[in-house]
Amino acid sequence: LGESAAALSSLHRALELNPDDAEALHRRGQLRLETASEAVDSDASGQGEAGLAAAVADLQRAAKLMPKSAAVRNDLGVALYEGGRLEEALDAFEAAAGLDAKDEQARSNAMQLRQYLASVRG
């Protein structure tokens, strides 16, 4: 976790200098997602949910700045999924798969979530 904290600190500084650095936003969103997922699994203090919200915000902004990045859209889908925003997650996964037909992860995520949602809806 120490490396993650140091990386987050570096990304915060980079984004202070250039708030529109899409790659830094993407990476910070990924790191926030990782640490939030760990927090959700390990405690109920609410830090995980706040971290997920921050990850989603970073990834949404990165997606606006890099509209053709399948990786950003897929990561956004994961963050939305982790936050229970399943319809939005499906949209993000489908957007990622549409941007890069070779992205197996995005296609798999979209397919699995689509099947899950269909089974829940009846």
PDB file of C-alpha atoms in Angstrom:
ATOM      1  CA  LEU A   1       0.000   0.000   0.000  1.00  0.00           C
ATOM      2  CA  GLY A   2       2.997   2.309   0.533  1.00  0.00           C
ATOM      3  CA  GLU A   3       3.837   2.234  -3.170  1.00  0.00           C
ATOM      4  CA  SER A   4       0.219   3.043  -4.029  1.00  0.00           C
ATOM      5  CA  ALA A   5       0.224   6.005  -1.658  1.00  0.00           C
ATOM      6  CA  ALA A   6       3.456   7.324  -3.169  1.00  0.00           C
ATOM      7  CA  ALA A   7       2.103   6.861  -6.685  1.00  0.00           C
ATOM      8  CA  LEU A   8      -1.139   8.633  -5.763  1.00  0.00           C
ATOM      9  CA  SER A   9       0.824  11.513  -4.280  1.00  0.00           C
ATOM     10  CA  SER A  10       2.881  11.845  -7.468  1.00  0.00           C
ATOM     11  CA  LEU A  11      -0.262  11.762  -9.599  1.00  0.00           C
ATOM     12  CA  HIS A  12      -1.930  14.408  -7.420  1.00  0.00           C
ATOM     13  CA  ARG A  13       1.090  16.669  -7.965  1.00  0.00           C
ATOM     14  CA  ALA A  14       1.107  16.020 -11.704  1.00  0.00           C
ATOM     15  CA  LEU A  15      -2.593  16.859 -11.916  1.00  0.00           C
ATOM     16  CA  GLU A  16      -2.095  20.053  -9.930  1.00  0.00           C
ATOM     17  CA  LEU A  17       0.333  21.143 -12.645  1.00  0.00           C
ATOM     18  CA  ASN A  18      -1.827  19.891 -15.523  1.00  0.00           C
ATOM     19  CA  PRO A  19      -5.439  19.098 -14.575  1.00  0.00           C
ATOM     20  CA  ASP A  20      -6.126  17.855 -18.115  1.00  0.00           C
ATOM     21  CA  ASP A  21      -3.437  15.170 -18.115  1.00  0.00           C
ATOM     22  CA  ALA A  22      -5.652  12.303 -19.260  1.00  0.00           C
ATOM     23  CA  GLU A  23      -3.059   9.594 -18.657  1.00  0.00           C
ATOM     24  CA  ALA A  24      -2.499  10.797 -15.081  1.00  0.00           C
ATOM     25  CA  LEU A  25      -6.260  10.900 -14.493  1.00  0.00           C
ATOM     26  CA  HIS A  26      -6.566   7.364 -15.856  1.00  0.00           C
ATOM     27  CA  ARG A  27      -3.761   6.042 -13.675  1.00  0.00           C
ATOM     28  CA  ARG A  28      -5.046   7.860 -10.568  1.00  0.00           C
ATOM     29  CA  GLY A  29      -8.506   6.447 -11.245  1.00  0.00           C
ATOM     30  CA  GLN A  30      -7.032   2.954 -11.485  1.00  0.00           C
ATOM     31  CA  LEU A  31      -5.113   3.370  -8.226  1.00  0.00           C
ATOM     32  CA  ARG A  32      -8.132   4.838  -6.443  1.00  0.00           C
ATOM     33  CA  LEU A  33     -10.208   1.904  -7.668  1.00  0.00           C
ATOM     34  CA  GLU A  34      -7.657  -0.603  -6.379  1.00  0.00           C
ATOM     35  CA  THR A  35      -7.393   1.012  -2.949  1.00  0.00           C
ATOM     36  CA  ALA A  36     -11.166   1.547  -2.704  1.00  0.00           C
ATOM     37  CA  SER A  37     -11.854  -2.089  -3.540  1.00  0.00           C
ATOM     38  CA  GLU A  38      -9.441  -3.157  -0.799  1.00  0.00           C
ATOM     39  CA  ALA A  39     -11.127  -0.758   1.670  1.00  0.00           C
ATOM     40  CA  VAL A  40     -14.607  -2.038   0.815  1.00  0.00           C
ATOM     41  CA  ASP A  41     -13.414  -5.600   1.395  1.00  0.00           C
ATOM     42  CA  SER A  42     -11.658  -4.847   4.684  1.00  0.00           C
ATOM     43  CA  ASP A  43     -13.893  -2.413   6.576  1.00  0.00           C
ATOM     44  CA  ALA A  44     -17.220  -0.640   6.698  1.00  0.00           C
ATOM     45  CA  SER A  45     -15.965   2.885   7.453  1.00  0.00           C
ATOM     46  CA  GLY A  46     -17.191   4.345   4.176  1.00  0.00           C
ATOM     47  CA  GLN A  47     -13.684   4.964   2.835  1.00  0.00           C
ATOM     48  CA  GLY A  48     -14.228   2.407   0.113  1.00  0.00           C
ATOM     49  CA  GLU A  49     -17.345   4.127  -1.194  1.00  0.00           C
ATOM     50  CA  ALA A  50     -15.657   7.541  -1.167  1.00  0.00           C
ATOM     51  CA  GLY A  51     -12.674   6.063  -2.987  1.00  0.00           C
ATOM     52  CA  LEU A  52     -14.941   4.480  -5.584  1.00  0.00           C
ATOM     53  CA  ALA A  53     -16.671   7.806  -6.175  1.00  0.00           C
ATOM     54  CA  ALA A  54     -13.279   9.486  -6.636  1.00  0.00           C
ATOM     55  CA  ALA A  55     -12.161   6.721  -9.008  1.00  0.00           C
ATOM     56  CA  VAL A  56     -15.333   7.082 -11.080  1.00  0.00           C
ATOM     57  CA  ALA A  57     -14.863  10.860 -11.254  1.00  0.00           C
ATOM     58  CA  ASP A  58     -11.247  10.506 -12.436  1.00  0.00           C
ATOM     59  CA  LEU A  59     -12.141   7.859 -14.987  1.00  0.00           C
ATOM     60  CA  GLN A  60     -15.133   9.784 -16.317  1.00  0.00           C
ATOM     61  CA  ARG A  61     -12.921  12.816 -16.820  1.00  0.00           C
ATOM     62  CA  ALA A  62     -10.213  10.706 -18.467  1.00  0.00           C
ATOM     63  CA  ALA A  63     -12.852   9.203 -20.778  1.00  0.00           C
ATOM     64  CA  LYS A  64     -13.920  12.695 -21.851  1.00  0.00           C
ATOM     65  CA  LEU A  65     -10.313  13.650 -22.545  1.00  0.00           C
ATOM     66  CA  MET A  66      -9.523  10.337 -24.299  1.00  0.00           C
ATOM     67  CA  PRO A  67     -12.808   9.422 -26.004  1.00  0.00           C
ATOM     68  CA  LYS A  68     -11.183   6.707 -28.133  1.00  0.00           C
ATOM     69  CA  SER A  69      -9.514   4.826 -25.271  1.00  0.00           C
ATOM     70  CA  ALA A  70     -11.056   1.411 -24.732  1.00  0.00           C
ATOM     71  CA  ALA A  71      -8.870   0.877 -21.658  1.00  0.00           C
ATOM     72  CA  VAL A  72     -10.252   3.972 -19.925  1.00  0.00           C
ATOM     73  CA  ARG A  73     -13.842   2.963 -20.724  1.00  0.00           C
ATOM     74  CA  ASN A  74     -13.269  -0.559 -19.438  1.00  0.00           C
ATOM     75  CA  ASP A  75     -11.717   0.724 -16.206  1.00  0.00           C
ATOM     76  CA  LEU A  76     -14.638   3.133 -15.820  1.00  0.00           C
ATOM     77  CA  GLY A  77     -16.977   0.168 -16.230  1.00  0.00           C
ATOM     78  CA  VAL A  78     -15.172  -1.710 -13.470  1.00  0.00           C
ATOM     79  CA  ALA A  79     -15.404   1.277 -11.125  1.00  0.00           C
ATOM     80  CA  LEU A  80     -19.103   1.749 -11.868  1.00  0.00           C
ATOM     81  CA  TYR A  81     -19.707  -1.973 -11.374  1.00  0.00           C
ATOM     82  CA  GLU A  82     -17.888  -1.950  -8.039  1.00  0.00           C
ATOM     83  CA  GLY A  83     -20.096   0.979  -7.008  1.00  0.00           C
ATOM     84  CA  GLY A  84     -23.272  -0.907  -7.915  1.00  0.00           C
ATOM     85  CA  ARG A  85     -24.051   1.258 -10.942  1.00  0.00           C
ATOM     86  CA  LEU A  86     -24.638  -1.723 -13.194  1.00  0.00           C
ATOM     87  CA  GLU A  87     -26.457  -0.116 -16.139  1.00  0.00           C
ATOM     88  CA  GLU A  88     -23.797   2.569 -16.421  1.00  0.00           C
ATOM     89  CA  ALA A  89     -21.095  -0.085 -16.103  1.00  0.00           C
ATOM     90  CA  LEU A  90     -22.636  -2.035 -18.974  1.00  0.00           C
ATOM     91  CA  ASP A  91     -22.674   1.117 -21.109  1.00  0.00           C
ATOM     92  CA  ALA A  92     -18.981   1.682 -20.370  1.00  0.00           C
ATOM     93  CA  PHE A  93     -18.042  -1.948 -21.125  1.00  0.00           C
ATOM     94  CA  GLU A  94     -19.999  -1.864 -24.382  1.00  0.00           C
ATOM     95  CA  ALA A  95     -18.357   1.433 -25.336  1.00  0.00           C
ATOM     96  CA  ALA A  96     -14.936  -0.088 -24.658  1.00  0.00           C
ATOM     97  CA  ALA A  97     -15.736  -3.163 -26.730  1.00  0.00           C
ATOM     98  CA  GLY A  98     -17.000  -0.923 -29.531  1.00  0.00           C
ATOM     99  CA  LEU A  99     -13.803   1.100 -29.517  1.00  0.00           C
ATOM    100  CA  ASP A 100     -11.524  -1.945 -29.687  1.00  0.00           C
ATOM    101  CA  ALA A 101     -13.034  -5.160 -31.033  1.00  0.00           C
ATOM    102  CA  LYS A 102      -9.880  -7.034 -29.947  1.00  0.00           C
ATOM    103  CA  ASP A 103     -10.295  -6.032 -26.289  1.00  0.00           C
ATOM    104  CA  GLU A 104     -11.227  -9.416 -24.857  1.00  0.00           C
ATOM    105  CA  GLN A 105     -11.607  -8.064 -21.320  1.00  0.00           C
ATOM    106  CA  ALA A 106     -14.122  -5.402 -22.303  1.00  0.00           C
ATOM    107  CA  ARG A 107     -16.130  -7.838 -24.427  1.00  0.00           C
ATOM    108  CA  SER A 108     -16.118 -10.400 -21.640  1.00  0.00           C
ATOM    109  CA  ASN A 109     -17.127  -7.825 -19.034  1.00  0.00           C
ATOM    110  CA  ALA A 110     -19.979  -6.592 -21.230  1.00  0.00           C
ATOM    111  CA  MET A 111     -21.192 -10.106 -21.991  1.00  0.00           C
ATOM    112  CA  GLN A 112     -21.112 -11.262 -18.374  1.00  0.00           C
ATOM    113  CA  LEU A 113     -22.839  -8.161 -17.052  1.00  0.00           C
ATOM    114  CA  ARG A 114     -25.445  -8.276 -19.829  1.00  0.00           C
ATOM    115  CA  GLN A 115     -26.212 -11.905 -18.913  1.00  0.00           C
ATOM    116  CA  TYR A 116     -26.397 -11.085 -15.225  1.00  0.00           C
ATOM    117  CA  LEU A 117     -28.750  -8.151 -15.788  1.00  0.00           C
ATOM    118  CA  ALA A 118     -30.965 -10.294 -18.047  1.00  0.00           C
ATOM    119  CA  SER A 119     -31.193 -12.992 -15.353  1.00  0.00           C
ATOM    120  CA  VAL A 120     -32.068 -10.451 -12.666  1.00  0.00           C
ATOM    121  CA  ARG A 121     -34.709  -8.794 -14.804  1.00  0.00           C
ATOM    122  CA  GLY A 122     -36.305 -12.130 -15.541  1.00  0.00           C
TER     123      GLY A 122
END
